[in-house]
Structure formats: structure tokens, C-alpha cells
Tab-separated table of C-alpha atoms and ligand atoms in Angstrom:
chain	number	residue	atom	x	y	z
V	498	UNK	CA	78.062	106.257	75.287
V	499	UNK	CA	81.233	107.551	76.852
V	500	UNK	CA	80.998	108.455	80.500
V	501	UNK	CA	83.397	111.355	79.946
V	502	UNK	CA	81.440	114.603	79.766
V	503	UNK	CA	82.548	118.186	79.213
V	504	UNK	CA	82.879	118.547	82.985
V	505	UNK	CA	84.322	115.147	83.651
V	506	UNK	CA	83.550	111.491	84.218
V	507	UNK	CA	80.077	110.574	85.467
V	508	UNK	CA	81.223	108.854	88.640
V	509	UNK	CA	80.614	105.179	89.392
V	510	UNK	CA	82.654	103.606	92.128
V	511	UNK	CA	82.868	99.981	93.151
V	512	UNK	CA	83.630	99.068	96.758
V	513	UNK	CA	86.165	96.255	96.986
V	514	UNK	CA	88.304	95.275	99.976
V	515	UNK	CA	87.114	98.467	101.679
V	516	UNK	CA	88.401	100.652	98.806
V	517	UNK	CA	86.121	102.773	96.621
V	518	UNK	CA	87.584	102.090	93.168
V	519	UNK	CA	86.531	104.096	90.092
V	520	UNK	CA	84.861	101.845	87.520
V	521	UNK	CA	86.352	103.541	84.479
V	522	UNK	CA	88.167	102.721	81.277
V	523	UNK	CA	91.547	104.059	80.255
V	524	UNK	CA	90.139	106.425	77.596
V	525	UNK	CA	87.794	108.005	80.156
V	526	UNK	CA	90.619	108.545	82.630
V	527	UNK	CA	92.837	110.135	79.981
V	528	UNK	CA	89.987	112.459	78.918
V	529	UNK	CA	89.286	113.415	82.541
V	530	UNK	CA	92.901	114.176	83.392
V	531	UNK	CA	93.338	116.359	80.311
V	532	UNK	CA	90.173	118.262	81.311
V	533	UNK	CA	91.582	118.860	84.801
V	534	UNK	CA	94.892	120.018	83.326
V	535	UNK	CA	93.119	122.389	80.930
V	536	UNK	CA	91.008	123.767	83.775
V	537	UNK	CA	94.160	124.239	85.871
V	538	UNK	CA	92.285	122.727	88.812
V	539	UNK	CA	93.216	123.703	92.371
V	540	UNK	CA	93.969	122.231	94.824
V	541	UNK	CA	96.047	119.597	93.093
V	542	UNK	CA	94.031	116.470	92.229
V	543	UNK	CA	95.942	113.305	92.865
V	544	UNK	CA	95.369	109.860	91.446
V	545	UNK	CA	96.159	106.541	93.132
V	546	UNK	CA	96.437	103.172	91.413
V	547	UNK	CA	95.789	100.214	93.721
V	548	UNK	CA	97.383	96.867	92.850
V	549	UNK	CA	97.331	93.728	95.008
V	550	UNK	CA	100.149	95.039	97.178
V	551	UNK	CA	98.306	98.302	97.857
V	552	UNK	CA	95.094	96.406	98.643
V	553	UNK	CA	96.948	94.384	101.283
V	554	UNK	CA	98.704	97.477	102.695
V	555	UNK	CA	95.387	99.334	102.762
V	556	UNK	CA	93.959	96.852	105.288
V	557	UNK	CA	96.615	97.688	107.865
V	558	UNK	CA	97.705	101.269	107.147
V	559	UNK	CA	95.398	103.971	108.428
V	560	UNK	CA	97.452	106.730	106.748
V	561	UNK	CA	97.080	105.024	103.379
V	562	UNK	CA	93.306	104.847	103.905
V	563	UNK	CA	93.270	108.590	104.627
V	564	UNK	CA	95.359	109.270	101.510
V	565	UNK	CA	92.956	107.207	99.388
V	566	UNK	CA	89.955	109.034	100.826
V	567	UNK	CA	91.125	112.354	99.333
V	568	UNK	CA	92.237	110.964	95.951
V	569	UNK	CA	90.361	112.302	92.911
V	570	UNK	CA	90.651	109.005	91.072
V	571	UNK	CA	91.266	105.494	92.406
V	572	UNK	CA	92.223	103.244	89.487
V	573	UNK	CA	92.544	99.461	89.428
V	574	UNK	CA	96.195	98.944	88.554
V	575	UNK	CA	96.417	95.221	89.223
V	576	UNK	CA	95.038	92.551	86.883
V	577	UNK	CA	94.207	90.350	89.924
V	578	UNK	CA	92.155	93.231	91.371
V	579	UNK	CA	90.079	93.412	88.165
V	580	UNK	CA	89.749	89.586	88.060
V	581	UNK	CA	88.603	89.587	91.704
V	582	UNK	CA	86.029	92.301	90.944
V	583	UNK	CA	84.462	89.992	88.344
V	584	UNK	CA	84.530	86.960	90.630
V	585	UNK	CA	82.903	88.946	93.416
V	586	UNK	CA	80.293	90.403	91.059
V	587	UNK	CA	81.232	94.071	91.397
V	588	UNK	CA	82.732	94.401	87.975
V	589	UNK	CA	85.487	96.846	87.044
V	590	UNK	CA	85.585	97.447	83.277
V	591	UNK	CA	89.341	97.072	82.811
V	592	UNK	CA	92.779	97.424	84.294
V	593	UNK	CA	94.031	101.029	84.320
V	594	UNK	CA	97.674	100.646	85.349
V	595	UNK	CA	99.649	103.780	86.154
V	596	UNK	CA	102.487	102.634	83.908
V	597	UNK	CA	100.029	102.348	80.972
V	598	UNK	CA	98.142	105.519	81.852
V	599	UNK	CA	101.210	107.766	81.618
V	600	UNK	CA	102.145	106.926	77.981
V	601	UNK	CA	98.434	106.911	76.991
V	602	UNK	CA	98.096	110.395	78.432
V	603	UNK	CA	101.204	111.612	76.610
V	604	UNK	CA	100.003	110.082	73.308
V	605	UNK	CA	96.589	111.724	73.638
V	606	UNK	CA	98.088	115.124	74.537
V	607	UNK	CA	100.395	114.830	71.501
V	608	UNK	CA	97.412	113.870	69.320
V	609	UNK	CA	95.517	116.950	70.533
V	610	UNK	CA	98.681	119.069	70.007
V	611	UNK	CA	98.500	120.011	73.645
V	612	UNK	CA	101.829	120.988	75.179
V	613	UNK	CA	102.457	119.365	78.549
V	614	UNK	CA	104.824	120.477	81.300
V	615	UNK	CA	105.791	117.500	83.425
V	616	UNK	CA	107.741	117.180	86.673
V	617	UNK	CA	109.252	113.811	87.657
V	618	UNK	CA	109.560	113.106	91.380
V	619	UNK	CA	111.258	109.881	92.448
V	620	UNK	CA	113.415	107.020	91.140
V	621	UNK	CA	117.182	106.758	91.651
V	622	UNK	CA	119.451	109.754	90.887
V	623	UNK	CA	119.959	110.159	87.137
V	624	UNK	CA	116.945	108.033	86.169
V	625	UNK	CA	114.572	111.021	85.943
V	626	UNK	CA	116.980	112.797	83.584
V	627	UNK	CA	117.259	109.661	81.458
V	628	UNK	CA	113.461	109.419	81.351
V	629	UNK	CA	113.247	113.096	80.349
V	630	UNK	CA	115.583	112.515	77.388
V	631	UNK	CA	113.625	109.515	76.138
V	632	UNK	CA	110.305	111.296	76.620
V	633	UNK	CA	111.507	114.317	74.613
V	634	UNK	CA	112.474	111.993	71.744
V	635	UNK	CA	109.040	110.313	71.674
V	636	UNK	CA	106.756	113.248	72.552
V	637	UNK	CA	108.454	116.446	71.336
V	638	UNK	CA	105.656	118.749	72.585
V	639	UNK	CA	106.153	117.592	76.100
V	640	UNK	CA	108.607	119.364	78.333
V	641	UNK	CA	110.066	117.833	81.462
V	642	UNK	CA	110.381	121.006	83.513
V	643	UNK	CA	112.038	119.399	86.525
V	644	UNK	CA	113.253	116.150	88.029
V	645	UNK	CA	114.024	115.291	91.608
V	646	UNK	CA	115.268	112.136	93.346
V	647	UNK	CA	115.000	113.001	97.014
V	648	UNK	CA	117.172	110.978	99.418
V	649	UNK	CA	115.861	108.100	101.535
V	650	UNK	CA	113.877	109.390	104.491
V	651	UNK	CA	113.234	112.805	102.877
V	652	UNK	CA	109.540	112.545	103.664
V	653	UNK	CA	110.285	113.117	107.364
V	654	UNK	CA	112.337	116.277	106.769
V	655	UNK	CA	109.925	119.218	106.966
V	656	UNK	CA	112.339	121.806	105.549
V	657	UNK	CA	113.403	119.603	102.666
V	658	UNK	CA	109.771	118.988	101.760
V	659	UNK	CA	109.000	122.704	101.925
V	660	UNK	CA	111.875	123.351	99.491
V	661	UNK	CA	110.785	120.480	97.259
V	662	UNK	CA	107.210	121.769	97.002
V	663	UNK	CA	108.539	125.299	96.319
V	664	UNK	CA	110.831	123.955	93.589
V	665	UNK	CA	107.993	121.968	91.962
V	666	UNK	CA	105.686	125.006	92.068
V	667	UNK	CA	108.385	127.269	90.617
V	668	UNK	CA	108.635	124.931	87.605
V	669	UNK	CA	104.865	125.361	86.959
V	670	UNK	CA	104.182	121.832	85.735
V	671	UNK	CA	100.790	120.709	84.424
V	672	UNK	CA	101.412	117.207	85.654
V	673	UNK	CA	103.441	115.770	88.510
V	674	UNK	CA	104.506	112.122	88.302
V	675	UNK	CA	105.258	110.740	91.771
V	676	UNK	CA	107.264	107.516	91.633
V	677	UNK	CA	108.251	106.800	95.227
V	678	UNK	CA	106.638	103.375	95.673
V	679	UNK	CA	103.664	102.602	97.918
V	680	UNK	CA	102.670	103.825	100.404
V	681	UNK	CA	105.271	106.629	100.359
V	682	UNK	CA	103.968	108.255	97.160
V	683	UNK	CA	100.325	108.246	98.297
V	684	UNK	CA	101.217	109.623	101.740
V	685	UNK	CA	103.385	112.309	100.147
V	686	UNK	CA	100.612	113.315	97.736
V	687	UNK	CA	98.085	113.432	100.586
V	688	UNK	CA	100.455	115.430	102.789
V	689	UNK	CA	101.222	118.076	100.159
V	690	UNK	CA	98.413	118.303	97.611
V	691	UNK	CA	97.019	121.456	99.153
V	692	UNK	CA	100.350	123.265	98.767
V	693	UNK	CA	101.031	122.067	95.228
V	694	UNK	CA	100.314	124.535	92.402
V	695	UNK	CA	99.935	121.658	89.938
V	696	UNK	CA	96.558	120.607	88.485
V	697	UNK	CA	97.178	116.857	88.592
V	698	UNK	CA	99.592	114.447	90.310
V	699	UNK	CA	99.760	110.729	89.521
V	700	UNK	CA	101.162	108.192	91.997
V	701	UNK	CA	102.772	105.795	89.566
V	702	UNK	CA	105.308	103.485	91.298
V	703	UNK	CA	108.117	102.389	89.007
V	704	UNK	CA	106.845	104.242	85.893
V	705	UNK	CA	109.770	106.696	85.831
V	706	UNK	CA	112.104	103.669	85.710
V	707	UNK	CA	110.091	102.269	82.799
V	708	UNK	CA	110.098	105.616	80.943
V	709	UNK	CA	113.868	105.791	81.357
V	710	UNK	CA	114.332	102.234	80.097
V	711	UNK	CA	116.045	101.632	83.441
V	712	UNK	CA	113.765	98.650	84.078
V	713	UNK	CA	111.899	96.796	81.327
V	714	UNK	CA	108.147	96.301	81.469
V	715	UNK	CA	106.677	92.845	81.066
V	716	UNK	CA	105.996	91.838	77.436
V	717	UNK	CA	102.548	92.806	76.206
V	718	UNK	CA	101.240	89.208	76.176
V	719	UNK	CA	102.156	88.825	79.852
V	720	UNK	CA	100.410	92.068	80.745
V	721	UNK	CA	97.320	90.938	78.800
V	722	UNK	CA	97.383	87.596	80.602
V	723	UNK	CA	97.564	89.361	83.990
V	724	UNK	CA	101.099	88.093	84.598
V	725	UNK	CA	103.026	91.342	84.982
V	726	UNK	CA	103.536	90.659	88.689
V	727	UNK	CA	105.155	87.305	87.788
V	728	UNK	CA	107.546	88.972	85.331
V	729	UNK	CA	108.541	91.550	87.935
V	730	UNK	CA	109.223	89.024	90.664
V	731	UNK	CA	111.378	86.930	88.297
V	732	UNK	CA	113.399	90.055	87.382
V	733	UNK	CA	113.822	91.311	90.924
V	734	UNK	CA	113.380	88.310	93.235
V	735	UNK	CA	115.419	89.715	96.120
V	736	UNK	CA	113.463	92.949	96.318
V	737	UNK	CA	109.998	91.658	95.493
V	738	UNK	CA	109.790	88.033	96.724
V	739	UNK	CA	108.885	88.969	100.302
V	740	UNK	CA	106.327	91.523	99.179
V	741	UNK	CA	104.690	89.107	96.759
V	742	UNK	CA	104.750	86.206	99.236
V	743	UNK	CA	102.913	88.353	101.789
V	744	UNK	CA	100.419	89.436	99.129
V	745	UNK	CA	99.910	85.836	97.921
V	746	UNK	CA	99.052	84.896	101.501
V	747	UNK	CA	96.671	87.770	102.251
V	748	UNK	CA	94.970	88.579	98.941
V	749	UNK	CA	93.070	85.269	98.447
V	750	UNK	CA	91.782	85.639	102.022
V	751	UNK	CA	90.530	89.128	101.258
V	752	UNK	CA	88.769	87.822	98.139
V	753	UNK	CA	87.246	84.987	100.180
V	754	UNK	CA	86.044	87.459	102.801
V	755	UNK	CA	84.365	89.567	100.115
V	756	UNK	CA	82.672	86.473	98.650
V	757	UNK	CA	81.424	85.486	102.092
V	758	UNK	CA	80.005	88.926	102.792
V	759	UNK	CA	77.901	88.912	99.604
V	760	UNK	CA	74.208	89.435	100.376
Y	2263	LIG	N1	111.685	105.189	95.226
Y	2263	LIG	C1	112.152	106.459	95.460
Y	2263	LIG	N2	112.359	106.846	96.747
Y	2263	LIG	C2	112.087	106.036	97.799
Y	2263	LIG	C3	111.580	104.736	97.551
Y	2263	LIG	C4	111.379	104.346	96.241
Y	2263	LIG	O1	112.375	107.231	94.527
Y	2263	LIG	O2	112.285	106.467	98.942
Y	2263	LIG	C5	111.427	104.785	93.825
Y	2263	LIG	C6	112.210	103.600	93.315
Y	2263	LIG	O3	113.488	104.034	92.863
Y	2263	LIG	C7	111.313	103.136	92.181
Y	2263	LIG	C8	109.913	103.490	92.686
Y	2263	LIG	O4	110.092	104.377	93.761
Y	2263	LIG	O5	111.576	103.901	91.025
Y	2263	LIG	C9	109.074	102.365	93.259
Y	2263	LIG	O6	109.189	101.212	92.593
Y	2263	LIG	P1	108.314	99.959	92.999
Y	2263	LIG	O7	108.729	98.866	92.085
Y	2263	LIG	O8	108.384	99.709	94.458
Y	2263	LIG	O9	106.876	100.495	92.674
Y	2263	LIG	P2	105.568	99.730	92.263
Y	2263	LIG	O10	105.428	99.983	90.789
Y	2263	LIG	O11	105.727	98.283	92.624
Y	2263	LIG	O12	104.533	100.426	93.087
């Protein structure tokens, strides 16, 4: 029996590495988000998608912990996070990566003939527009009602953020995709969700780049084998090697700590 009900998902959360992660499948998440969009929920519900890097950041960043505490859904983005949940014995049903969730959501909305107004926040200048063009070709009922690539450091500029929120609200999107990388996107969502007149916001990392074809995703077999992180580090070693080296050092220790603390 599906856990998705008329009012939403019957909630089961699994506590891993200090994070309460929703134990849900992709189809349930898609159903839930479309319900929230149809309801026009307020304040804005935001969704975070922890991967290994977020799990490591979470241990040391109090602001990220606060942002997670107000998230409406916390989805296991990383294959190693799902694998660890099985090893530890607090099983998550499957990986629900932000970059898979977005196209699944668009496919389901198209299937239901539901028009969707989407705003893209983040990625380099021009990439959002490119993504909008490709999205319109694949999902003709969907309308990208606005794109914005705010400059580096924008999150500290109060006036700029006020204008940005006003511009997003004026576009009246159903869905806001926030692709600013972690933890910036989660902190931004947490800082502004109460002012946003948008039913749902998804913190989705590099998904706008993927939608634009600006960066390729790992081949399907690599994603299935839990090797997307490996593909990404090979493609962008200069940017990601340090991040992944830090994660490779800390994550096994976190898993070990969880195993040790088992009753
Ligand atoms: N980004 C941005 N503004 C910033 C920092 C990052 O728009 O101040 C974008 C960047 O262009 C990329 C995305 O955020 O599109 C983050 O990509 P990353 O690979 O770090 O995300 P991940 O999927 O690993 O969380």
C-alpha cells in the first residue's frame, strides 16, 4: 500500500548521523509535492536532499542543522547514505536524489496534464535560461516564469535578497528550484521561506546545470551502482577533490560511530 494519502505521506523518519531522514520512495515524494502545489501551501515548504557531503557538513554547521529542522522533507540523495542506512539497520527504501526528483516531478505533472510554473534560482549566468529552453522542449506544459543567477556573496546583501524574494513572488511560481550548492541553498531557503509566496522550494545542487546540459550526469549504470560521486570527481577534480577527500575521511567514521552506538 502506498504511503501517499489524500493529505500527504504518512510520515516515517529514520535518524542517521543526527539527521531525521524521510524513509520514502520517489513516487511518494512526487505525489506529496504535487499535493502541496495543488493546495498552494503557505508558508513555502522546502525540501533538502542530504548526500555524504551534507552529512559531513551537518556535523559541524549549526545553521545547516537549523535549516534541516524546518525542512518539510529530508530526502536521502546519496547512494552511500542509503547503503549506510542498511548497514546500520535503519533502512531507507531508496535513493531520492534531487537531480532525479526534478525530472520525475515534471514527468508526473505532464502525465496529469498539470501546468507548472517554475522559477530557477542559481547556477552561472545564462545557464538558467538554457535550462528553461530545454525544459520547454521536453515538457511543453511547464513554464519557466523566471531565472536568476545572483552574484557571489549575494546571500549577505539584505536589500538584494529583499528584491530577489519580491521578484520571485511577483512571478507567482508553483515551484522554486534552488541550485546554489550546500549549505548556501539550505540556509537561503531557511532564511526566506516565510517570505516566499511559493508552495514548494527544492534545494537541488547542480540540477539546473544538468537540466541545461551544461554539465552531464553520470551514466545510468553508474548511478545505479552508487558511483555518481566517482563520475563527478573525475569530471571536476579541481573543484571536487578536496570536498570528496574530506568526506572520504569523515563519513566512514560517522558510520562506525553509528554502528558502535547501536543498542
Ligand atoms: N552556485 C551558485 N551560486 C553560488 C554557489 C554555487 O549559483 O554562490 C551554483 C553552481 O553554479 C552550481 C550549483 O550552485 O550550479 C552547485 O553545484 P554543486 O556541484 O556544488 O552542487 P551539489 O550537487 O554537489 O550539491
